[in-house]
Short mmCIF file of C-alpha atoms in Angstrom, two decimals:
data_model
loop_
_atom_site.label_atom_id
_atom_site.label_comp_id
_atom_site.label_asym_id
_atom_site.label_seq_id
_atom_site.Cartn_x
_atom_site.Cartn_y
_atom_site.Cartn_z
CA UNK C 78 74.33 100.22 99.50
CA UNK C 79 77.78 99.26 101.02
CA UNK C 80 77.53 96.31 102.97
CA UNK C 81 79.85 97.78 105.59
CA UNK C 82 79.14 94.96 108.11
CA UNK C 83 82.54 92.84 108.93
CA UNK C 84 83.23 91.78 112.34
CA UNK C 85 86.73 90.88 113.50
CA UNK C 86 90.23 92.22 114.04
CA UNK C 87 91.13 94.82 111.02
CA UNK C 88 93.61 94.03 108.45
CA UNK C 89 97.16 95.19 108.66
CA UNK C 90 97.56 98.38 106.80
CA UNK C 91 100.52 96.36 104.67
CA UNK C 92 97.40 93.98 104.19
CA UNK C 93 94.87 96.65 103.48
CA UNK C 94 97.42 98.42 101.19
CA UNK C 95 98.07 95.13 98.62
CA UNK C 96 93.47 94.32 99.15
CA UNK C 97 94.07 97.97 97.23
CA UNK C 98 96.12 97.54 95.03
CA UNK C 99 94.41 94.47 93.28
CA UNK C 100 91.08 96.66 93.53
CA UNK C 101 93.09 99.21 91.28
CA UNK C 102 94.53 97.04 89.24
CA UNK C 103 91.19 95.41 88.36
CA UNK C 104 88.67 98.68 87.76
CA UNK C 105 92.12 99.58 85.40
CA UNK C 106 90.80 97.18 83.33
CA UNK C 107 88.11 99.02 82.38
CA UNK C 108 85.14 96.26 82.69
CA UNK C 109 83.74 97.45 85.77
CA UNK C 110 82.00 100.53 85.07
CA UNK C 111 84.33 103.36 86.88
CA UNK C 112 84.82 106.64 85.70
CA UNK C 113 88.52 107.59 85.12
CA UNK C 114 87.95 110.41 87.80
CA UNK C 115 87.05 108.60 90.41
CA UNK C 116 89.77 105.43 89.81
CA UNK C 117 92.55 108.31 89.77
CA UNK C 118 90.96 109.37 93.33
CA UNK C 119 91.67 106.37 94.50
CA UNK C 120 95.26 106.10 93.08
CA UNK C 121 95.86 109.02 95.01
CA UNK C 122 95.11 107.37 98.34
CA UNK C 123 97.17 104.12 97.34
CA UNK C 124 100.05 106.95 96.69
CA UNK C 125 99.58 108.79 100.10
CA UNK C 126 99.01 105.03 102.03
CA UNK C 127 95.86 106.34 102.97
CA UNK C 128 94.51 103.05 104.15
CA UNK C 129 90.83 101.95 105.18
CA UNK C 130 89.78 99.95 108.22
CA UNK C 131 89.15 96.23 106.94
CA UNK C 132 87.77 93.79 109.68
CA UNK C 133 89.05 90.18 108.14
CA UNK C 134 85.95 88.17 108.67
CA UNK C 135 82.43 88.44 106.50
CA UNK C 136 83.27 87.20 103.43
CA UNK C 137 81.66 83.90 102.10
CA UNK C 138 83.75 84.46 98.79
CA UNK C 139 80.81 84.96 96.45
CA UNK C 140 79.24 87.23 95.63
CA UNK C 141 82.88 88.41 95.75
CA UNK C 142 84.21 89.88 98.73
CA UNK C 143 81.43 91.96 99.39
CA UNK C 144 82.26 92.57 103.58
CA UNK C 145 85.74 93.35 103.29
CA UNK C 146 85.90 95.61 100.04
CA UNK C 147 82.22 97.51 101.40
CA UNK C 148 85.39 98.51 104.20
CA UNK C 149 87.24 99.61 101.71
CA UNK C 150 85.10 101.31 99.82
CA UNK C 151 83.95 103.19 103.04
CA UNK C 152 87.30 105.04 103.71
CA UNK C 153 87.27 106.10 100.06
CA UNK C 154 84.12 107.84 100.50
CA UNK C 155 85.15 109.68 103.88
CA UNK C 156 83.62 107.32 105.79
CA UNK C 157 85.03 104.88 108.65
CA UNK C 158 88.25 105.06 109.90
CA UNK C 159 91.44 104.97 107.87
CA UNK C 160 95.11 104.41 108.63
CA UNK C 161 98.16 106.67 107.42
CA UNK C 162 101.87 106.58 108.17
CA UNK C 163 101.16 110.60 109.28
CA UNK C 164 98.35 109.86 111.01
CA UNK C 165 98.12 106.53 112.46
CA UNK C 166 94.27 105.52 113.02
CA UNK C 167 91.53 108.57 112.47
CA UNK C 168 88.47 109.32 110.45
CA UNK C 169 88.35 108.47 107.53
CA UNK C 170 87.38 112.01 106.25
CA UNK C 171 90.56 113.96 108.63
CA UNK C 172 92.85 111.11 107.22
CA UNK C 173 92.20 112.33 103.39
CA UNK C 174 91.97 115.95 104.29
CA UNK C 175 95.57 115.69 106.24
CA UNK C 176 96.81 114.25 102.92
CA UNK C 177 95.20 116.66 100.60
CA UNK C 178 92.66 114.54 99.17
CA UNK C 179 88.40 114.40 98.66
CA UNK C 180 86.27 111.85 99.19
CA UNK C 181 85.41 109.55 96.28
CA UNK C 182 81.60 110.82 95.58
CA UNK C 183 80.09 108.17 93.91
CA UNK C 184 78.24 108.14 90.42
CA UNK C 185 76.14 105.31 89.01
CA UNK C 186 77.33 101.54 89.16
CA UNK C 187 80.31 102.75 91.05
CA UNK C 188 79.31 101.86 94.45
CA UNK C 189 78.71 98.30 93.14
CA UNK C 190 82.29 98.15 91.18
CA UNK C 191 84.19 98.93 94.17
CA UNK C 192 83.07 95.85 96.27
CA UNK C 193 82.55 93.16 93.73
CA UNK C 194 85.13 90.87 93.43
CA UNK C 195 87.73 88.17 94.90
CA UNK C 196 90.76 90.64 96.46
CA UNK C 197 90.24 89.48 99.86
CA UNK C 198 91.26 86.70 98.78
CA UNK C 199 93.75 86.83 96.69
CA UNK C 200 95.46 89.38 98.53
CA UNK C 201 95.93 87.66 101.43
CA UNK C 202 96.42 84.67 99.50
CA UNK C 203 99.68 86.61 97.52
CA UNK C 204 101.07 86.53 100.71
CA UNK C 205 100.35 83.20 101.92
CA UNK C 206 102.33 82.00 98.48
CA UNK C 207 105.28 84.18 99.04
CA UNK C 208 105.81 83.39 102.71
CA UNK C 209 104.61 79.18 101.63
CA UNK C 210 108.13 80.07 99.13
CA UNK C 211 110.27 81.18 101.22
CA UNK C 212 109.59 78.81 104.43
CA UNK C 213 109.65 75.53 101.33
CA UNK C 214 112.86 76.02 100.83
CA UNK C 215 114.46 77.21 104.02
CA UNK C 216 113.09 73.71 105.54
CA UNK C 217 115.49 71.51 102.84
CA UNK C 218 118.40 73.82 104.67
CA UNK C 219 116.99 73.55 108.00
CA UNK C 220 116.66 69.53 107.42
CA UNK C 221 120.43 68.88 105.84
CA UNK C 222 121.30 70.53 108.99
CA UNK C 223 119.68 67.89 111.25
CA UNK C 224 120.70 64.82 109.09
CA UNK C 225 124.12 66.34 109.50
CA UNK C 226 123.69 65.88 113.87
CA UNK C 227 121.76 62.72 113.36
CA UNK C 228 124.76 61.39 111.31
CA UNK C 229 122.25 60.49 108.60
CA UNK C 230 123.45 59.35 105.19
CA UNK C 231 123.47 61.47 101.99
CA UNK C 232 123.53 58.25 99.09
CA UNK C 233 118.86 58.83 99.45
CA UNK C 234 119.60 61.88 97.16
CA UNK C 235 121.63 60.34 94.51
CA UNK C 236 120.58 61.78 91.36
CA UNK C 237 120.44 58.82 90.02
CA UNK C 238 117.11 58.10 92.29
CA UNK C 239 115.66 60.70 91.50
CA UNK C 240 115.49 61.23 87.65
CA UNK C 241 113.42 57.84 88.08
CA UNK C 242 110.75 59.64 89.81
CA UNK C 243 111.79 63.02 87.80
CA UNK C 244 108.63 65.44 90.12
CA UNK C 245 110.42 68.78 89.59
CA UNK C 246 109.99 69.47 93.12
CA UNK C 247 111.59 66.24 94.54
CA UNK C 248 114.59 66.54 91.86
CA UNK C 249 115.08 70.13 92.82
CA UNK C 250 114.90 69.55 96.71
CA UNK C 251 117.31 66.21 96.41
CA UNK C 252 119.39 68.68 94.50
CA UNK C 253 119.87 71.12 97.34
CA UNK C 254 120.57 68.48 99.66
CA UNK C 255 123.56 67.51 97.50
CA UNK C 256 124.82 70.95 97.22
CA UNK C 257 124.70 71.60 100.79
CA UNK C 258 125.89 68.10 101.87
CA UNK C 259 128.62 67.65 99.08
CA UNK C 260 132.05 67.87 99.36
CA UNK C 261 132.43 70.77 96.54
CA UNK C 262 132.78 73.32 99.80
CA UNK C 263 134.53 72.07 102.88
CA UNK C 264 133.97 68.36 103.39
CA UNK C 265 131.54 67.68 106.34
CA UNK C 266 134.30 66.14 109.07
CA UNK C 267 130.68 65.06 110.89
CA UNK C 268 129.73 62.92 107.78
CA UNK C 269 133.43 61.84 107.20
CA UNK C 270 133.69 60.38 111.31
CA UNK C 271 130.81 57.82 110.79
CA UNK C 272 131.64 57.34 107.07
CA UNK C 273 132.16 53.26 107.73
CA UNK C 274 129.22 52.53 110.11
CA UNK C 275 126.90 50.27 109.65
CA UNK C 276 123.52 52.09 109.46
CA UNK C 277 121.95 50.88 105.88
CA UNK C 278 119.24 53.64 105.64
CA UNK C 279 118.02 56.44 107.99
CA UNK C 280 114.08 57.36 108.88
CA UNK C 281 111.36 58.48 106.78
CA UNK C 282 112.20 62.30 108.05
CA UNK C 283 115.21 62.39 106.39
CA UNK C 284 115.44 60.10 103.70
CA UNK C 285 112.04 61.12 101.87
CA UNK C 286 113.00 65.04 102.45
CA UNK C 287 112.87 64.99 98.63
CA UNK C 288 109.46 63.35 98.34
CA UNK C 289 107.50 65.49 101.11
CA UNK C 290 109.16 68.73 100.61
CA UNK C 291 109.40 68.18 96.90
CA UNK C 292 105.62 68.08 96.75
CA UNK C 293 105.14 71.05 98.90
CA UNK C 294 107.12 72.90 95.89
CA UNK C 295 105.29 71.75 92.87
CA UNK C 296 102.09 72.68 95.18
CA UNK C 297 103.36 76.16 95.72
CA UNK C 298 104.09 76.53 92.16
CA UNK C 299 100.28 75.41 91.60
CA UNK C 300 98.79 77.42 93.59
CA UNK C 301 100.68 80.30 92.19
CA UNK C 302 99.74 80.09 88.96
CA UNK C 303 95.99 80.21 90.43
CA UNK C 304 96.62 82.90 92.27
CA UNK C 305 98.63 85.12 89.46
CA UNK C 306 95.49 84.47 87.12
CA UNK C 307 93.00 85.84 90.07
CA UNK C 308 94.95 88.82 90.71
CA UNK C 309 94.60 90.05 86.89
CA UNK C 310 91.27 89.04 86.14
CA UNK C 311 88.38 91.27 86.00
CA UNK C 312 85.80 89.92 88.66
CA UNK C 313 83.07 92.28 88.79
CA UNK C 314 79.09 91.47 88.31
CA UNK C 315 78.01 92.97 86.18
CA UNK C 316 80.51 93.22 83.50
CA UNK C 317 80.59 96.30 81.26
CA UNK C 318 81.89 95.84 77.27
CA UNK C 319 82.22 98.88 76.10
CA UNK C 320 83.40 98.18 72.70
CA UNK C 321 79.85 95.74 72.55
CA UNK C 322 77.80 98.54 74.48
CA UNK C 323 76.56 95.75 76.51
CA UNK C 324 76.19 94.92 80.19
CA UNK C 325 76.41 91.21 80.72
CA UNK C 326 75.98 89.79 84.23
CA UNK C 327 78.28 86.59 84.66
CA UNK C 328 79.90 84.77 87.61
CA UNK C 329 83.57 86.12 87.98
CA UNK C 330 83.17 87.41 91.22
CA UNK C 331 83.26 83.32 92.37
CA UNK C 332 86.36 82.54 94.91
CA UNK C 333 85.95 78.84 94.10
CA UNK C 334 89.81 78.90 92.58
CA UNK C 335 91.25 81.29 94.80
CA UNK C 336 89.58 79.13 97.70
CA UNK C 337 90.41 75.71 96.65
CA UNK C 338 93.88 76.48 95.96
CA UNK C 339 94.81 77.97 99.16
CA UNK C 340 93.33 74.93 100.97
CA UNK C 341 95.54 72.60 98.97
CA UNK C 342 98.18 75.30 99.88
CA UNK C 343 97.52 74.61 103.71
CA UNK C 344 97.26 71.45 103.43
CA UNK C 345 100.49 70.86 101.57
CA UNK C 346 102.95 73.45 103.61
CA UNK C 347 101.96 71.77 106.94
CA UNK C 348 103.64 68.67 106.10
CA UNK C 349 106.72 70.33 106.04
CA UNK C 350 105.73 71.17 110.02
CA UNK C 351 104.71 67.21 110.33
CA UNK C 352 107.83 66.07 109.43
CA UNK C 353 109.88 69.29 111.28
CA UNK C 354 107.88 67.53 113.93
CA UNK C 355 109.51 64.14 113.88
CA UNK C 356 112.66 65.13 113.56
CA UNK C 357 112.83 67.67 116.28
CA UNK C 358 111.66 63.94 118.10
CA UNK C 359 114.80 62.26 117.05
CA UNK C 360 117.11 64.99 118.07
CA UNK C 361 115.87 64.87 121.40
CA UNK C 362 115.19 60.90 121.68
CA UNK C 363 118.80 59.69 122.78
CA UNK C 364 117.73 56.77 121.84
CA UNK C 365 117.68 57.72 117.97
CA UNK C 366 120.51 60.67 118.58
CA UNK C 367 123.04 59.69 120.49
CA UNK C 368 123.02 62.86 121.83
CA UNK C 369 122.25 64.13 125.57
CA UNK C 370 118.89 64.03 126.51
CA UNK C 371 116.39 66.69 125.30
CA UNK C 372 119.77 68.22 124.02
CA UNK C 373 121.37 69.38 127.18
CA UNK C 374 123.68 68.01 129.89
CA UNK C 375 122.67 67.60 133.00
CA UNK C 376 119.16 66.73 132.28
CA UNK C 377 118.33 66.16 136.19
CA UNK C 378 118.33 69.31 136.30
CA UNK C 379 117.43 70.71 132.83
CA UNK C 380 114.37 70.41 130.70
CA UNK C 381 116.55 71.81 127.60
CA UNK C 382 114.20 71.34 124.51
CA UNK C 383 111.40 69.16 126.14
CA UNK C 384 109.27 72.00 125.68
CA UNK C 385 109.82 73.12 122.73
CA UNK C 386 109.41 70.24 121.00
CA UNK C 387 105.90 70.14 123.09
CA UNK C 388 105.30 73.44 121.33
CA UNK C 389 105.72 71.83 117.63
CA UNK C 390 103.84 69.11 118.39
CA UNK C 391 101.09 71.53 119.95
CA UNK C 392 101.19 73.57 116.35
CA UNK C 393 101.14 70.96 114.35
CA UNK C 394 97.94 69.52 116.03
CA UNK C 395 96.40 72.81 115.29
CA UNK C 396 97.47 72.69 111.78
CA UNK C 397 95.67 69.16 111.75
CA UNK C 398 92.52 70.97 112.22
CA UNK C 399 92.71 74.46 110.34
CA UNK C 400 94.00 72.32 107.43
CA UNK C 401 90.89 70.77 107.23
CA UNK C 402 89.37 72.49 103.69
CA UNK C 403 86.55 75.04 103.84
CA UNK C 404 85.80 75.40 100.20
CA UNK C 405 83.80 72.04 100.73
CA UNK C 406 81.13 74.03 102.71
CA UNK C 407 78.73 76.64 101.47
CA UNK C 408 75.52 78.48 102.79
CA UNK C 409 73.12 79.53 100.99
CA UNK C 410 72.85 83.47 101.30
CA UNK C 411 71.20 86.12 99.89
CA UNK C 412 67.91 84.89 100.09
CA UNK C 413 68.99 81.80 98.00
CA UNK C 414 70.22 83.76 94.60
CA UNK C 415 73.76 83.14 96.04
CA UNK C 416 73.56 79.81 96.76
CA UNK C 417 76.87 78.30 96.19
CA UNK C 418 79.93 80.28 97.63
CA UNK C 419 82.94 79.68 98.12
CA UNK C 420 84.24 80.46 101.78
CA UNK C 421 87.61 81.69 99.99
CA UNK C 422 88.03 84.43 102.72
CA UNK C 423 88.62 81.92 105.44
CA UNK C 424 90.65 79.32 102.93
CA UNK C 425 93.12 82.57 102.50
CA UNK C 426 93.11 83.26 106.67
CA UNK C 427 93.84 79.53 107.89
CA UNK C 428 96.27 79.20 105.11
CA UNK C 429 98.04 81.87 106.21
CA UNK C 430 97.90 80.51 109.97
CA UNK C 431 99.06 77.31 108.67
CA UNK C 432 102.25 78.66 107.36
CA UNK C 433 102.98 80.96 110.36
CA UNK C 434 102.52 77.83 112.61
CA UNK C 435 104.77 75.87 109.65
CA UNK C 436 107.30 78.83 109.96
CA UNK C 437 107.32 78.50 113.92
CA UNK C 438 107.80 74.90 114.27
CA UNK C 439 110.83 74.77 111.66
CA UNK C 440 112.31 77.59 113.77
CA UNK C 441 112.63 74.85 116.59
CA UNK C 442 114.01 72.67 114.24
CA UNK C 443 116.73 75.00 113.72
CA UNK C 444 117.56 76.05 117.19
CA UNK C 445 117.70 72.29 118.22
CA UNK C 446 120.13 71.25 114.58
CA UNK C 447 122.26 74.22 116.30
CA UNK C 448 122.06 72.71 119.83
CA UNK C 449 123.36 69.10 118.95
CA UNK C 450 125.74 70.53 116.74
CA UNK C 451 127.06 71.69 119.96
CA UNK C 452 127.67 67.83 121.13
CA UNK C 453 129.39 67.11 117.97
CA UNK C 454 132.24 69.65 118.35
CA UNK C 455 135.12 69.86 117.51
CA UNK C 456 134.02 68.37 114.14
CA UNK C 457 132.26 70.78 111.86
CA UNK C 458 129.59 70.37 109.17
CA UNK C 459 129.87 71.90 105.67
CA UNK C 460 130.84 75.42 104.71
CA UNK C 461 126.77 76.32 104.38
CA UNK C 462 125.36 74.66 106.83
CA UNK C 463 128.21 76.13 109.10
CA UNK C 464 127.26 79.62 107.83
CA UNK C 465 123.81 78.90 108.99
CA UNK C 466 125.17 77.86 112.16
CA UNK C 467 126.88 80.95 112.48
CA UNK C 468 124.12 83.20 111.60
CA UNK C 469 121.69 81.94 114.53
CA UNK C 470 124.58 82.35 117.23
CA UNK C 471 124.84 85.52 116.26
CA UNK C 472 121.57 85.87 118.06
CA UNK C 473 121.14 83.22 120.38
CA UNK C 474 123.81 82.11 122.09
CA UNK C 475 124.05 77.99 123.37
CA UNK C 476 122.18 76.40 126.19
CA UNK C 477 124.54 75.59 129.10
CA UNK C 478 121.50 75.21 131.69
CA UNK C 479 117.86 76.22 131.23
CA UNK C 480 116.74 79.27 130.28
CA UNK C 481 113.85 81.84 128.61
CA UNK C 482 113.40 80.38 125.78
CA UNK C 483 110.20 81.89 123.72
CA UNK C 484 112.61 85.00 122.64
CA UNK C 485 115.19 82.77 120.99
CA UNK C 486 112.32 80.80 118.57
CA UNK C 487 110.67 84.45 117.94
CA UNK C 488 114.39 85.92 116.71
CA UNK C 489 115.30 82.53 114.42
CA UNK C 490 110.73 82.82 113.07
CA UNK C 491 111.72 86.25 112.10
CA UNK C 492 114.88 85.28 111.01
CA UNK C 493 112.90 82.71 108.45
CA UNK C 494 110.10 85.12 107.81
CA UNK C 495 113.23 87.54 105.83
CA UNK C 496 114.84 84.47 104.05
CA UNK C 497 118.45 85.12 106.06
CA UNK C 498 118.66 81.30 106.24
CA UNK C 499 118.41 81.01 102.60
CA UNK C 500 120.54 84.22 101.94
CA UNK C 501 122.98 83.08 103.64
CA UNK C 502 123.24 79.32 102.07
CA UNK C 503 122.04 80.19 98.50
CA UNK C 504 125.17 81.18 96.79
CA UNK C 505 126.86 77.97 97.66
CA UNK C 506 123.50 76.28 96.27
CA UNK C 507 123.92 77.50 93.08
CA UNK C 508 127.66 77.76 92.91
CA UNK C 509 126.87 74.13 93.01
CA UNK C 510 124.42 74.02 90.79
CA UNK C 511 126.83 75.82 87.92
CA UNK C 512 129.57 73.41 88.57
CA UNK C 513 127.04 70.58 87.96
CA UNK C 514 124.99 71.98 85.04
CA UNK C 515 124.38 68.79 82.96
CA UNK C 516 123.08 67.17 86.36
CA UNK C 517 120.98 70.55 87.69
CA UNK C 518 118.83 70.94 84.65
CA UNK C 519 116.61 68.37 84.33
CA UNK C 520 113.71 70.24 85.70
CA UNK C 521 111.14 71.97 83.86
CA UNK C 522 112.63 75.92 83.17
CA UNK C 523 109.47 77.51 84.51
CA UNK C 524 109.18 74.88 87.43
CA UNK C 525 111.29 76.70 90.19
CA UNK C 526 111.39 80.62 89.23
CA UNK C 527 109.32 81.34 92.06
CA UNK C 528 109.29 85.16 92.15
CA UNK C 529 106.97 85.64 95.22
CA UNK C 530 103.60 87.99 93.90
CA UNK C 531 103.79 91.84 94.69
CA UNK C 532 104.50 92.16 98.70
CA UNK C 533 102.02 93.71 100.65
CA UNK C 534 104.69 95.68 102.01
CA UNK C 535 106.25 97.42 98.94
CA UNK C 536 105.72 100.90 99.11
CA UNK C 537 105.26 101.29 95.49
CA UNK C 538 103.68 104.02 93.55
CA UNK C 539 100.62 103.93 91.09
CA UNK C 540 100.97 106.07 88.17
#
């Protein structure tokens, strides 16, 4: 009965843990058909991390995740293999016993409960939203930072502009660019040494930074509404109303919204990589810098950031083609009853690549905005963006002459990937934002409290 047949890598056990937790949280509902005993059996392996093996590929997204959660459902009943902090990868059936626990044993309808729904899904799509969150707004940092080398001008986020085309997400990101280019902290002595040039306007990259990132936040705050709904619905077939004493079969278990959200996720978040992209071009263009070559002197000799700009462009031509949407297809299956579906599975997977690739590419960005500060020296930028500065050299140091460079883009990804860039530059945001209330607040209350979904990492407890 459990269609235990997905191919593929497994899940992470911090991936397999939160593909859990939504299965709990839905048979807590009580609409599936699941005894109390058995639900409370299953608790108890959420408690002890006792985690089942969960290749990532076999979904179509309707009839639910059937693949995936038939995995999960298979280390539950002492079956397969299962993961543990105490015992790393094992049998499923040693893994339980080590931890005290039985196998589920199954009683009517339960089998069916356990692997009918969309938590493939919308667990990995939780984590695409909170990672598409914190990389959003790290990139408006990252960006002020390279308008500040490519002596760019700051009068493109005038408020004033903006309230004309009032998207919440455009306000709010032209608003960060004022509070980290403003002259409430330090003055910027870089902005304040080409103040009377003659440059009218700078490049699409940097003066529509409100426009393209803006609409990569109201996206985000979309899709999370979408996915918020998913993760506490009931989406099991068939559905049991106890207080009618009817079973109804419906259609709940469909990942169509799940699935088309997290393709308009992917294909939202990788503009923020397009136009990382361009300007990691103009930094190293001395033709549009005015800085050395490829950001390092004696280019003869040096290839300094040739390459890894060759590297963002590579990732963002393989965002071109993972962004393309795969809730448009559908194959007929199950001898033609289930004959729409939704491909959610692989809308949650590519969306998840997209971002890491998104993540990777602005983490070049912000090595190079660090390297051509270099050039600018003695002048400094503002307090934040100076902060930021400070936190990447205290990991990677400047380039003199060429050197290893993949290690210094992995520290600054994983620097991204735990929000230090925006720890470090969000009090001054909203320090900023307090001092300029009557101007901060014209966006919608809701708009921008983006608390990320439960992290497949928290090691809570189930009670």
């Amino acid at each position: 009965m459990l269609q235990n047949q997905g191919v593929g890598d497994p899940l992470s056990p911090e991936r397999s843990r939160m593909l859990l937790a939504l299965r709990i949280n839905v048979l807590a509902k009580g609409y599936s058909g699941i005894s109390l005993e058995t639900l409370n059996q299953i608790i108890q392996a959420f408690n002890a991390s006792c985690l089942s093996y969960v290749p990532e590929k076999g979904t179509v997204g309707a009839s639910g995740d059937l693949a995936p959660l038939a995995h999960l459902a298979l280390g539950l009943i002492g079956e397969g293999k299962m993961w543990s902090p105490k015992s790393g990868w094992a049998d499923a059936k040693y893994v339980l016993q080590a931890h005290g626990l039985k196998p589920v044993s199954l009683k009517p309808k339960e089998g069916l409960a356990l692997i009918n729904g969309t938590q493939m899904i919308t667990s990995l799509g939780a984590e695409a939203v909170e990672r598409a969150t914190a990389i959003a707004r790290q990139a408006d940092i990252i960006a002020a930072l390279t308008l500040e080398v490519l002596k760019g001008t700051t009068r493109a986020f005038d408020s004033d502009i903006h309230k004309l085309r009032p998207h919440p997400g455009q306000m709010e990101v032209a608003f960060r660019f004022r509070s980290l280019l403003g002259s409430d902290h330090h003055p910027s002595e870089i902005a304040e040494s080409h103040r009377f040039c003659d440059r009218v306007q700078d490049a699409y990259t940097l003066r529509c930074c409100p426009q393209v990132h803006g609409v990569v936040n109201d996206t985000i705050t979309f899709v999370k509404t979408i996915i918020e709904t998913e993760i506490n619905s009931a989406t099991d077939n068939p559905m049991v109303f106890a207080e009618r004493g009817e079973t109804i079969s419906g259609g709940n278990f469909h990942g169509e919204y799940p699935a088309k959200a997290l393709d308009y996720l992917a294909i939202s978040v990788h503009e923020l990589a397009a136009i990382s992209e361009r300007r990691i071009e103009r930094l190293c263009n001395p033709s549009l810098s005015e800085l050395p070559a490829f950001l390092v002197n004696e280019g003869g000799l040096n290839s300094g950031f040739m390459i890894a700009h060759c590297t963002a462009a590579a990732l963002v031509s393989e965002n071109k083609v993972l962004c393309h949407p795969s809730s448009v297809d559908s194959l007929s299956t199950s001898a033609a009853t289930e004959d729409h579906v939704s491909m959610g599975g692989w809308a949650a997977r590519k969306a998840l690549r997209v971002i890491e690739h998104v993540e990777q590419v602005l983490a070049i960005e912000l090595l190079a905005a660090c390297q051509g500060i270099e050039f600018l020296r003695p002048l400094k930028t503002t307090t934040p963006l100076e902060k930021v500065y400070d936190l990447v050299r205290t990991l990677v140091r400047p380039w003199i002459k060429d050197r290893f460079m993949a290690p210094d883009i992995d520290v600054v990804h994983h620097l991204l990937v735990e929000q230090k860039v925006w720890e470090v530059a969000h009090p001054y945001i909203e320090k900023y934002r307090s001092a300029n209330l009557p101007e901060a607040r014209p966006i919608s209350p809701t708009a921008f409290t983006l608390e990320p979904p439960m992290s497949p990492c928290k090691r809570a407890r189930i009670e």
